Amino acid sequence: MKTGNITFIFLCIYRSPSGDIQVFINQLEVIMKLLYKPKLEIILCGDFNVNFLSNSNNVHQVISLLQTYNLCHVVDFPTRIAKVSSTAIDNIFLDYNRLNTFHVCSVNNGLSDHDAQYLVVNNVFGTQMKKNRLVRKRLLTKSRVLNFIDMLQNEKWDNTLSNTDVNASFNTFLNTFLVIFESCFPMQFVVNAAYNNQWITNGIRVSCRRKKSLFIMCRATSHPQLKEYYTRYCAILKRVISKAKELYYNKLLSECTNKSKVSWKIINNEVGHASKKKFIPSELRSDNKKIHINKAAESFNTFFINSVEKLISQYPIYEGVHPIIRKSLLDKFPEIANIPITLTEVLSTISSLKNKTSCGYDGLSNKIIKLCGEQIAKPLTYIYNLSLYTGIYPDRLKYANIIPCFKKGDASEISNYRPISLLTGFSKLFEILVFNRLKQQLTNNNIIVDEQYGFRNGASTQNAIFNLTNSVYKAWNNKELVVGIFCDLTRAFDCVNHDLLIQKLEHYGIRGSILKWFESYLFNRKQRTLLQTQNLNTSVSRWLTSRHGVPQGSVLGPLLFNVYINDFPSILKGLAHIILYADDTTIIVSSKDITTLNQKINLIMNRIHKWFQNNQLVLNLDKTHVIKFATPKALDYPLH
């Protein structure tokens, strides 16, 4: 069968259960020698009467023979199910490397005790053309980069620097920047050269074809000189390939900016663990309702917004909540200093940005910003200072692209995805500058509690684990019973209440125009969802307003969450030992007798439930566990 420029040969075979396996293998080898050609796609299927689920010698012989022709079996489930046995005696062999997008399933035909095997090979035409797929890209050639920098250098930014309205000033700057950017780096179709095996030269390709021809000749004859020549040829080719790889990888490492990332990419590629990009399935569901792929982006975006609304509706904010929270915030802290942002600070922050190519809705990556840091530092310094002085965060920095990230379970169920925000480069740059000021306020005044180990300098998961084990051993040394309560919150970052967060920031000394800035930063944020399917089509949802949470993927998000949950340990003071890592909470409870231990646990559960309720955070009961820590010889005891 011929499809486009690809010719398929379908070979159907049958081996009698009583037939001699050696005769069968010899005849199969003769047939494969006659049919095999490098440009042909062979799919071999049939009843082998050899159980591929077993580890028998017959199975190894069949598999070894067909692997010499790059054919591998794809059926790994029973195909003949009797009353007392289940075997896979029917199978399909194909070339994994060339037909790598397929699926196979079993079909009960109702006529025989053998199930039929149903094979679907996807994207037959795309398989051969995959490495030469046309993609839309911006080419950052040396001449274009120099032209880009030159045009920005000649820009005076007068309209930006003379405007006292934050949004108008930033809009003028961004519009000018985008016009220059688009003119220097227009989107165009280019051949997407695959990363894998770029070290292969035309000479190596010719040598590999020659090696394959020699291999077929050696199998057809027993001439000793030919086999010796083939062995020497293989050894020389192996050394040539090794040297070609070495030269190519050395070039990659010498030209890259992130040597660690490229090194691991090379290692994973060599050991066969190269990561495969996960695409959204073509069939999706939400609450057992099928969603057409064209409407999937809209469904994801609506789900991410509505699921948070549904969660926090369990704990509506009532009038008495704010006084309760104010009561739990004991100490007063000095006001944060509104330190102006300097030109030098902006330049150093730009140079410290990671050289990433991911970008927000505006299409501007960190890599682009780093190219022109010196040319845009002055207008950015003016805009950022104006924003902090007026307490207004630019509206066009509040927009985020959302990428659904699969967690676990059924990939077709949209509830098994979490949102990751892709913010604009100018937003991340601004956030780093504000992050440094907020962190300085929290550090200088010892505001973040010692129980918090997440997103703090000098604290890590290792410190948290040591603290956990140390508290357990300490209780054991005191002859106490020990219980750990491990709490998990459902979408904690997304459920942060903005009003409560602002109230807590004010308590910790974030006041005046800086507090207004955080209000502006949090409120009226917009998001849309981007999806890419296996055929590389991208769909985009509408913009929706996010009314809760701190953006996941932002610079300020983790630190703001630490502020939000900072007063939690105070409610259990004297009752338990607390260990926090962002939203993961561990509570170690100990006592010398069972009765007091149970009373403590019940009191703690009531208090944390009330605190989570007041702060609109939802405890995930499926992932929250109570674990008893005991030595092997200790007596078991009940928990009530």
XYZ file of C-alpha atoms in Angstrom:
640
model
C 0.000 0.000 0.000
C 1.353 3.424 -0.935
C 0.416 6.610 0.966
C 2.083 9.725 -0.386
C 5.784 8.937 -0.625
C 5.624 6.046 1.876
C 5.202 2.399 0.826
C 3.795 -0.055 3.372
C 4.092 -3.834 3.261
C 1.626 -5.719 5.473
C 2.820 -9.251 6.131
C 0.274 -11.628 7.708
C 1.567 -14.969 8.998
C 0.345 -18.046 10.847
C 2.312 -20.745 12.643
C 0.619 -24.029 13.506
C 0.758 -24.932 17.236
C 2.418 -28.219 16.298
C 4.810 -26.660 13.760
C 8.583 -26.745 14.284
C 9.619 -23.338 15.677
C 13.085 -23.539 14.103
C 11.669 -24.192 10.629
C 9.249 -21.287 11.122
C 12.058 -18.891 12.138
C 14.261 -19.950 9.207
C 11.429 -19.431 6.695
C 10.536 -16.093 8.277
C 14.157 -14.983 7.945
C 14.163 -15.904 4.223
C 10.996 -13.847 3.672
C 12.386 -10.841 5.560
C 15.601 -10.895 3.501
C 13.555 -10.787 0.318
C 11.227 -7.989 1.456
C 13.493 -5.760 3.519
C 14.478 -2.417 2.017
C 15.424 0.672 4.024
C 12.707 2.836 2.432
C 9.877 0.342 3.017
C 7.656 0.291 6.093
C 6.960 -3.324 7.079
C 4.108 -4.160 9.459
C 4.093 -7.848 10.340
C 1.130 -9.375 12.153
C -0.442 -12.733 12.801
C -0.800 -15.783 15.043
C 2.694 -16.896 16.094
C 1.458 -19.490 18.610
C 4.249 -18.262 20.882
C 3.227 -16.661 24.190
C 4.861 -13.219 24.179
C 3.915 -12.761 27.841
C 6.306 -15.561 28.801
C 10.098 -15.544 28.981
C 10.626 -18.639 26.830
C 13.462 -19.324 24.394
C 10.982 -19.394 21.463
C 9.864 -15.842 22.276
C 13.476 -14.611 22.416
C 14.281 -16.201 19.057
C 11.339 -14.548 17.270
C 11.971 -11.139 18.857
C 15.731 -11.262 18.170
C 15.211 -12.125 14.515
C 12.745 -9.309 13.856
C 14.755 -6.754 15.839
C 17.566 -7.155 13.287
C 15.105 -5.539 10.857
C 14.131 -2.807 13.390
C 10.753 -4.453 14.025
C 9.442 -4.562 17.601
C 6.252 -6.132 18.976
C 3.532 -3.776 20.238
C 0.995 -6.153 21.819
C 1.748 -6.667 25.510
C -1.679 -7.848 26.702
C -3.510 -11.221 26.461
C -5.017 -11.965 23.040
C -6.384 -15.448 23.772
C -8.249 -15.778 27.050
C -9.432 -19.255 28.044
C -10.958 -20.518 31.299
C -7.618 -21.381 32.869
C -5.088 -19.323 30.860
C -4.390 -15.958 29.263
C -1.771 -15.748 26.523
C -0.511 -13.297 23.915
C 0.061 -15.569 20.942
C -1.086 -12.977 18.380
C 1.108 -9.951 17.835
C 2.029 -7.025 15.584
C 5.575 -5.945 14.739
C 6.528 -2.532 13.356
C 9.393 -0.017 13.349
C 9.119 2.035 16.557
C 11.564 4.682 15.378
C 9.669 5.556 12.212
C 6.066 4.873 13.213
C 6.303 6.292 16.719
C 2.758 7.636 17.094
C 0.312 4.740 17.271
C -1.955 2.844 19.624
C -3.161 -0.753 19.667
C -6.115 -2.311 21.449
C -7.960 -5.609 21.667
C -11.363 -6.199 20.059
C -13.618 -9.151 20.926
C -14.885 -10.423 17.568
C -17.433 -12.879 19.010
C -16.354 -15.614 16.569
C -13.195 -17.017 18.116
C -11.385 -17.332 21.440
C -8.705 -15.125 19.845
C -9.352 -11.390 20.197
C -8.682 -9.200 17.181
C -5.915 -6.565 17.452
C -6.789 -3.090 16.270
C -3.797 -0.921 15.278
C -4.049 2.799 14.526
C -0.981 4.583 13.136
C -1.376 8.348 13.536
C 0.002 11.063 11.283
C 1.447 8.741 8.627
C 2.372 11.626 6.349
C 3.798 13.690 9.227
C 5.979 10.822 10.442
C 8.412 11.076 7.578
C 8.319 14.867 7.423
C 8.528 15.456 11.158
C 12.122 16.625 11.165
C 11.445 19.152 8.423
C 8.228 20.627 9.800
C 7.721 24.316 9.095
C 7.240 26.403 12.222
C 6.727 30.110 12.846
C 9.743 31.702 14.499
C 11.544 34.962 15.050
C 15.112 34.699 13.805
C 17.558 36.515 16.096
C 20.454 36.812 13.654
C 23.450 38.967 14.497
C 22.584 41.645 11.923
C 18.962 41.857 13.114
C 20.030 42.132 16.765
C 22.445 44.953 15.919
C 19.699 46.770 13.976
C 17.285 46.278 16.907
C 19.755 47.746 19.414
C 20.587 50.630 17.080
C 16.908 51.588 16.643
C 16.309 51.509 20.401
C 19.461 53.559 20.958
C 18.110 56.277 18.659
C 14.739 56.359 20.440
C 14.472 59.360 22.832
C 11.407 58.088 24.829
C 10.209 61.699 25.284
C 6.503 60.781 25.393
C 7.197 58.124 28.008
C 9.398 60.242 30.267
C 7.123 63.301 30.174
C 3.915 61.483 31.096
C 2.782 61.458 34.744
C 0.046 58.860 34.222
C 1.487 55.371 34.864
C -0.698 53.528 32.359
C -0.251 56.138 29.637
C 3.509 56.223 30.174
C 3.888 52.439 30.084
C 1.537 52.064 27.098
C 3.603 54.589 25.128
C 6.813 52.768 26.008
C 5.446 49.296 25.214
C 3.846 50.336 21.926
C 7.100 51.941 20.724
C 9.130 48.939 21.837
C 6.803 46.442 20.118
C 6.856 48.372 16.828
C 10.672 48.242 16.774
C 10.674 44.604 17.907
C 8.222 43.492 15.207
C 10.071 45.343 12.477
C 13.429 43.794 13.417
C 12.237 40.264 14.225
C 9.131 39.492 12.129
C 7.495 36.082 12.475
C 8.397 33.819 9.554
C 8.177 30.165 8.595
C 11.410 28.225 9.043
C 12.346 24.553 8.931
C 12.298 23.153 12.441
C 15.506 21.125 12.624
C 15.173 18.417 15.259
C 17.635 18.628 18.162
C 18.351 14.902 18.155
C 21.136 13.525 15.952
C 22.202 16.820 14.396
C 25.732 15.427 14.558
C 24.884 13.079 11.658
C 26.700 14.218 8.507
C 25.997 13.158 4.937
C 29.128 11.000 5.073
C 27.834 9.160 8.155
C 24.470 8.594 6.461
C 26.184 7.055 3.436
C 28.362 4.890 5.699
C 25.310 3.699 7.672
C 23.556 2.680 4.458
C 26.725 0.864 3.396
C 26.864 -0.891 6.770
C 23.249 -2.035 6.393
C 23.962 -3.414 2.925
C 27.012 -5.283 4.242
C 24.916 -6.691 7.066
C 22.331 -8.095 4.620
C 25.126 -9.569 2.490
C 26.716 -11.218 5.547
C 23.414 -12.814 6.514
C 22.995 -14.188 3.001
C 26.465 -15.759 2.861
C 28.946 -17.376 5.200
C 32.029 -15.909 3.522
C 34.600 -15.359 6.361
C 36.473 -12.504 4.634
C 33.226 -10.568 4.129
C 32.318 -10.975 7.806
C 35.781 -9.824 8.869
C 35.477 -6.799 6.579
C 32.018 -6.035 8.022
C 33.373 -6.197 11.594
C 36.233 -3.793 10.779
C 33.832 -1.463 8.947
C 31.505 -1.348 11.990
C 34.408 -0.557 14.344
C 35.645 2.315 12.152
C 32.104 3.716 11.755
C 31.604 3.560 15.526
C 34.735 5.667 16.086
C 33.664 8.166 13.416
C 30.209 8.543 15.011
C 31.757 8.973 18.462
C 34.054 11.729 17.179
C 31.199 13.450 15.326
C 29.129 13.495 18.533
C 32.059 14.845 20.526
C 32.625 17.724 18.107
C 28.917 18.581 17.922
C 28.357 18.500 21.704
C 31.498 20.561 22.351
C 30.187 23.185 19.938
C 26.806 23.195 21.685
C 28.383 23.675 25.107
C 30.783 26.398 23.961
C 27.972 28.445 22.342
C 25.255 28.031 24.996
C 24.574 30.367 27.919
C 23.057 27.734 30.236
C 25.671 24.976 30.285
C 23.952 22.972 33.012
C 20.677 22.752 31.074
C 22.381 21.821 27.793
C 24.588 19.247 29.549
C 21.579 17.459 30.989
C 19.825 17.628 27.637
C 22.813 15.897 26.026
C 23.005 13.277 28.789
C 19.283 12.482 28.625
C 19.464 12.276 24.848
C 22.398 9.833 24.998
C 20.855 7.542 27.631
C 17.479 7.573 25.868
C 15.635 9.638 28.464
C 15.054 12.691 26.291
C 11.881 14.344 27.516
C 8.885 14.251 25.224
C 6.665 17.279 25.081
C 3.248 16.420 26.468
C 0.363 17.701 24.382
C -3.239 18.099 25.389
C -5.280 15.030 24.273
C -7.688 15.502 21.370
C -10.597 14.294 23.553
C -11.316 16.034 26.869
C -13.992 15.748 29.544
C -15.359 17.856 32.369
C -17.882 16.360 34.809
C -18.371 13.417 32.420
C -19.241 15.792 29.568
C -17.198 15.623 26.371
C -15.475 18.815 25.296
C -14.630 19.497 21.671
C -10.953 20.365 21.223
C -11.899 23.699 19.615
C -13.629 24.723 22.863
C -11.062 23.176 25.210
C -9.115 26.391 25.883
C -12.306 28.187 26.912
C -13.331 25.237 29.115
C -9.943 25.149 30.842
C -9.981 28.887 31.523
C -13.531 28.792 32.890
C -12.675 25.758 35.028
C -9.593 27.403 36.555
C -11.658 30.471 37.527
C -14.866 28.739 38.635
C -13.183 25.926 40.582
C -11.563 28.501 42.893
C -14.875 30.322 43.332
C -16.504 27.001 44.204
C -13.783 26.133 46.723
C -13.802 29.379 48.668
C -17.619 29.546 48.651
C -17.416 26.836 51.329
C -15.966 29.490 53.679
C -17.655 32.822 52.902
C -16.144 35.876 54.568
C -18.502 37.215 57.221
C -18.398 40.529 59.085
C -16.657 39.188 62.188
C -13.707 37.580 60.383
C -11.535 40.690 60.042
C -11.489 41.489 63.800
C -10.587 37.840 64.520
C -7.650 37.992 62.120
C -6.546 41.380 63.466
C -6.567 39.883 66.951
C -4.232 37.060 65.813
C -1.724 39.609 64.476
C -0.030 40.498 67.747
C 2.969 42.753 67.172
C 3.219 46.011 65.270
C 6.049 46.516 62.802
C 7.774 49.644 61.412
C 6.692 50.997 58.059
C 8.552 49.911 54.919
C 10.863 52.490 53.375
C 9.860 53.546 49.861
C 13.342 53.344 48.346
C 13.509 54.720 44.778
C 14.608 52.336 42.043
C 17.917 53.366 40.475
C 19.124 53.002 36.899
C 22.020 50.825 38.090
C 19.596 48.547 39.942
C 17.459 48.066 36.835
C 20.525 47.284 34.706
C 21.899 44.745 37.192
C 18.465 43.085 37.536
C 18.126 42.810 33.745
C 21.554 41.186 33.493
C 20.614 38.709 36.254
C 17.498 37.491 34.423
C 17.587 33.882 33.275
C 18.133 33.620 29.535
C 14.716 32.052 28.874
C 12.792 32.129 25.622
C 9.322 31.662 27.180
C 7.198 34.783 26.997
C 3.892 36.298 28.022
C 1.065 37.576 25.848
C 3.280 40.341 24.399
C 5.770 37.839 22.900
C 8.757 39.385 24.718
C 11.072 36.917 26.453
C 13.860 37.511 28.987
C 16.326 36.873 26.183
C 14.997 39.870 24.211
C 15.029 42.142 27.277
C 18.614 41.172 28.098
C 19.702 42.026 24.547
C 18.638 45.651 24.946
C 18.966 46.291 28.685
C 21.105 49.409 28.348
C 18.749 50.954 25.767
C 15.514 50.520 27.788
C 16.751 50.848 31.397
C 16.077 54.612 31.568
C 12.366 54.581 30.560
C 11.755 51.471 32.697
C 13.328 53.125 35.751
C 11.041 56.120 35.283
C 7.903 53.971 34.852
C 8.685 51.703 37.823
C 9.365 54.664 40.157
C 6.208 56.423 38.966
C 4.242 53.234 39.650
C 5.594 52.893 43.212
C 5.090 56.614 43.919
C 1.453 56.649 42.740
C 0.605 53.143 43.984
C -0.706 52.120 40.542
C 0.459 48.943 38.825
C 0.325 49.216 34.989
C -2.795 47.476 33.659
C -0.978 45.869 30.719
C 1.298 44.030 33.153
C -1.680 42.305 34.793
C -2.348 39.974 31.843
C -1.138 36.366 32.013
C -1.184 33.430 29.642
C -2.182 30.228 31.415
C -0.662 26.877 30.417
C -2.513 23.803 31.790
C 0.023 21.511 33.486
C -1.001 17.860 33.848
C -0.740 16.520 37.413
C -1.796 12.862 37.442
C -4.711 10.558 36.670
C -6.748 10.650 33.476
C -5.159 13.112 31.031
C -8.520 13.675 29.319
C -10.121 15.063 32.525
C -9.542 18.824 32.820
C -9.752 18.706 36.641
C -6.409 16.836 36.589
C -4.574 19.953 35.371
C -3.215 22.930 37.307
C -2.646 26.428 35.892
C 0.842 27.863 35.341
C 1.028 31.602 34.626
C 3.312 32.999 31.930
C 3.789 36.659 32.780
C 5.349 39.353 30.649
C 9.089 39.966 30.934
C 8.607 43.582 32.061
C 6.238 42.380 34.796
C 8.774 39.840 36.126
C 11.505 42.479 36.068
C 9.335 44.883 38.101
C 8.371 42.097 40.522
C 12.044 41.283 41.235
C 12.684 44.917 42.192
C 9.657 45.000 44.535
C 10.461 41.501 45.848
C 13.868 42.730 47.042
C 12.227 45.595 48.978
C 9.521 43.413 50.525
C 12.055 40.735 51.457
C 14.279 43.366 53.106
C 11.319 44.549 55.224
C 10.431 40.994 56.263
C 14.053 40.016 56.995
C 15.159 43.163 58.865
C 12.170 42.928 61.201
C 12.234 39.111 61.615
C 8.640 38.936 60.404
C 8.537 35.508 58.724
C 8.237 32.863 61.457
C 11.043 30.367 62.053
C 8.619 27.518 61.341
C 8.500 28.524 57.643
C 11.115 26.795 55.430
C 9.655 27.529 51.990
C 11.106 30.185 49.659
C 13.564 31.542 52.236
C 17.325 32.008 52.001
C 19.187 29.511 54.154
C 16.130 27.268 54.540
C 15.374 24.171 52.504
C 13.537 20.866 52.512
C 16.617 19.334 54.188
C 16.293 21.749 57.113
C 12.582 20.984 57.368
C 13.189 17.208 57.352
C 15.901 17.547 60.008
C 13.545 19.604 62.198
C 10.810 16.979 61.774
C 13.000 13.997 62.665
C 14.673 15.897 65.494
C 11.323 16.741 67.129
C 10.225 13.097 66.896
C 13.474 11.795 68.434
C 13.291 14.446 71.155
C 9.782 13.294 72.134
C 10.914 9.664 72.171
C 13.818 10.566 74.441
C 11.283 12.132 76.817
C 9.256 8.869 76.775
C 6.358 10.587 74.964
C 3.859 9.322 72.395
C 4.271 11.146 69.062
C 1.738 11.833 66.279
C 2.253 13.799 63.072
C -0.571 15.671 61.341
C 0.328 16.292 57.691
C -1.982 18.899 56.134
C -2.420 19.579 52.437
C -4.365 22.534 51.072
C -6.385 22.470 47.866
C -5.077 25.073 45.392
C -3.727 27.186 48.237
C -2.024 29.843 46.076
C -5.186 30.301 43.994
C -7.466 30.717 47.045
C -5.618 33.597 48.723
C -8.141 36.290 49.667
C -6.873 39.661 48.427
C -8.524 41.743 51.174
C -7.069 39.555 53.923
C -3.619 39.597 52.311
C -3.671 43.407 52.099
C -4.717 43.555 55.756
C -1.787 41.339 56.762
C 0.681 43.297 54.623
C -0.461 46.487 56.345
C 0.083 44.878 59.753
C 3.644 43.903 58.769
C 4.538 47.512 57.895
C 3.575 47.680 54.207
C 1.716 50.984 54.255
C 1.192 54.130 52.207
C 1.752 54.089 48.442
C 3.490 50.668 48.593
C 0.334 49.110 50.080
C -1.741 50.801 47.366
C 0.688 49.344 44.821
C 0.108 45.802 46.142
C -3.663 46.372 46.000
C -3.344 47.498 42.386
C -1.031 44.545 41.624
C -3.493 41.961 43.010
C -6.870 43.321 41.885
C -8.418 43.024 38.430
C -5.838 40.606 36.973
C -6.708 38.964 33.652
C -5.919 35.512 32.342
C -6.443 33.448 29.212
C -5.572 29.807 28.503
C -3.346 28.606 25.656
C -3.512 25.013 24.413
C -1.310 23.166 21.967
C -2.508 19.840 20.573
C -0.498 17.041 18.967
C -0.955 18.493 15.493
C 0.700 21.697 16.824
C -2.498 23.737 16.513
C -2.813 26.401 19.222
C -6.161 27.553 20.588
C -6.685 30.579 22.833
C -9.515 31.395 25.227
C -11.065 34.768 26.032
C -9.637 36.966 28.786
C -11.299 36.415 32.174
C -10.841 38.287 35.453
C -9.195 36.450 38.347
C -10.629 37.624 41.683
C -8.531 35.506 44.039
C -5.048 34.147 44.560
C -1.472 35.095 43.807
C -0.176 34.247 40.306
C 1.620 30.896 40.159
C 4.795 31.420 38.192
C 5.221 34.987 39.465
C 8.200 36.254 41.451
C 6.138 37.808 44.252
C 3.617 34.953 44.579
C 5.535 32.630 46.961
C 6.664 35.478 49.246
C 3.135 36.905 49.424
C 1.817 33.456 50.337
C 4.384 33.225 53.146
C 3.003 36.533 54.468
C -0.568 35.241 54.163
C 0.092 32.082 56.207
C 2.621 33.659 58.600
C 0.242 33.935 61.582
C -0.802 30.261 61.398
C 1.804 28.870 63.903
C 0.647 31.328 66.601
C -2.701 29.517 66.992
C -0.902 26.325 68.099
C 1.703 27.911 70.360
C 2.430 25.607 73.311
C 0.352 22.786 71.823
C 2.526 21.375 69.047
C 5.680 21.719 66.975
C 4.967 23.292 63.551
C 6.926 22.861 60.306
C 5.811 24.831 57.246
C 7.023 24.583 53.677
C 4.884 27.123 51.792
C 1.402 25.530 51.883
C 2.563 22.104 53.156
C 1.992 21.982 56.899
C 3.333 19.424 59.396
C 2.195 19.428 63.015
C 4.037 17.237 65.547
C 2.008 16.482 68.682
C 3.410 14.623 71.686
C 2.312 13.673 75.187
C 3.135 11.143 77.894
C -0.367 9.623 78.023
C -2.962 8.665 75.418
C -5.816 10.703 76.877
C -3.900 14.001 76.830
C -2.571 13.208 73.346
C -6.089 12.693 71.955
C -7.300 15.888 73.651
C -4.425 17.832 72.103
C -5.065 16.419 68.618
C -8.790 17.269 68.767
C -8.064 20.791 70.019
C -5.477 21.292 67.279
C -7.819 20.018 64.559
C -10.545 22.419 65.741
C -8.147 25.370 65.776
C -6.607 24.741 62.360
C -10.050 24.137 60.855
C -11.216 27.487 62.231
C -8.052 29.271 60.998
C -8.354 27.801 57.482
C -12.048 28.720 57.455
C -11.369 32.322 58.467
C -8.631 32.624 55.819
C -10.658 30.892 53.063
C -8.152 28.071 52.630
C -9.531 24.579 52.032
C -8.026 21.502 53.664
C -7.634 18.598 51.222
C -8.912 15.679 53.319
C -7.769 13.096 50.765
C -4.154 14.200 51.176
C -4.244 15.123 54.875
C -2.982 12.301 57.100
C -2.493 11.582 60.805
C 0.506 9.302 61.366
C 1.701 7.700 64.596
C 5.463 7.640 65.124
C 6.461 4.638 67.203
C 9.430 2.354 67.754
C 9.062 -1.316 66.684
C 8.607 -2.483 70.293
C 6.127 0.242 71.287
C 2.549 -0.718 72.112
C -0.143 0.406 69.703
C -2.692 2.948 70.934
C -5.990 4.302 69.596
C -6.581 7.832 68.320
C -9.998 9.425 68.740
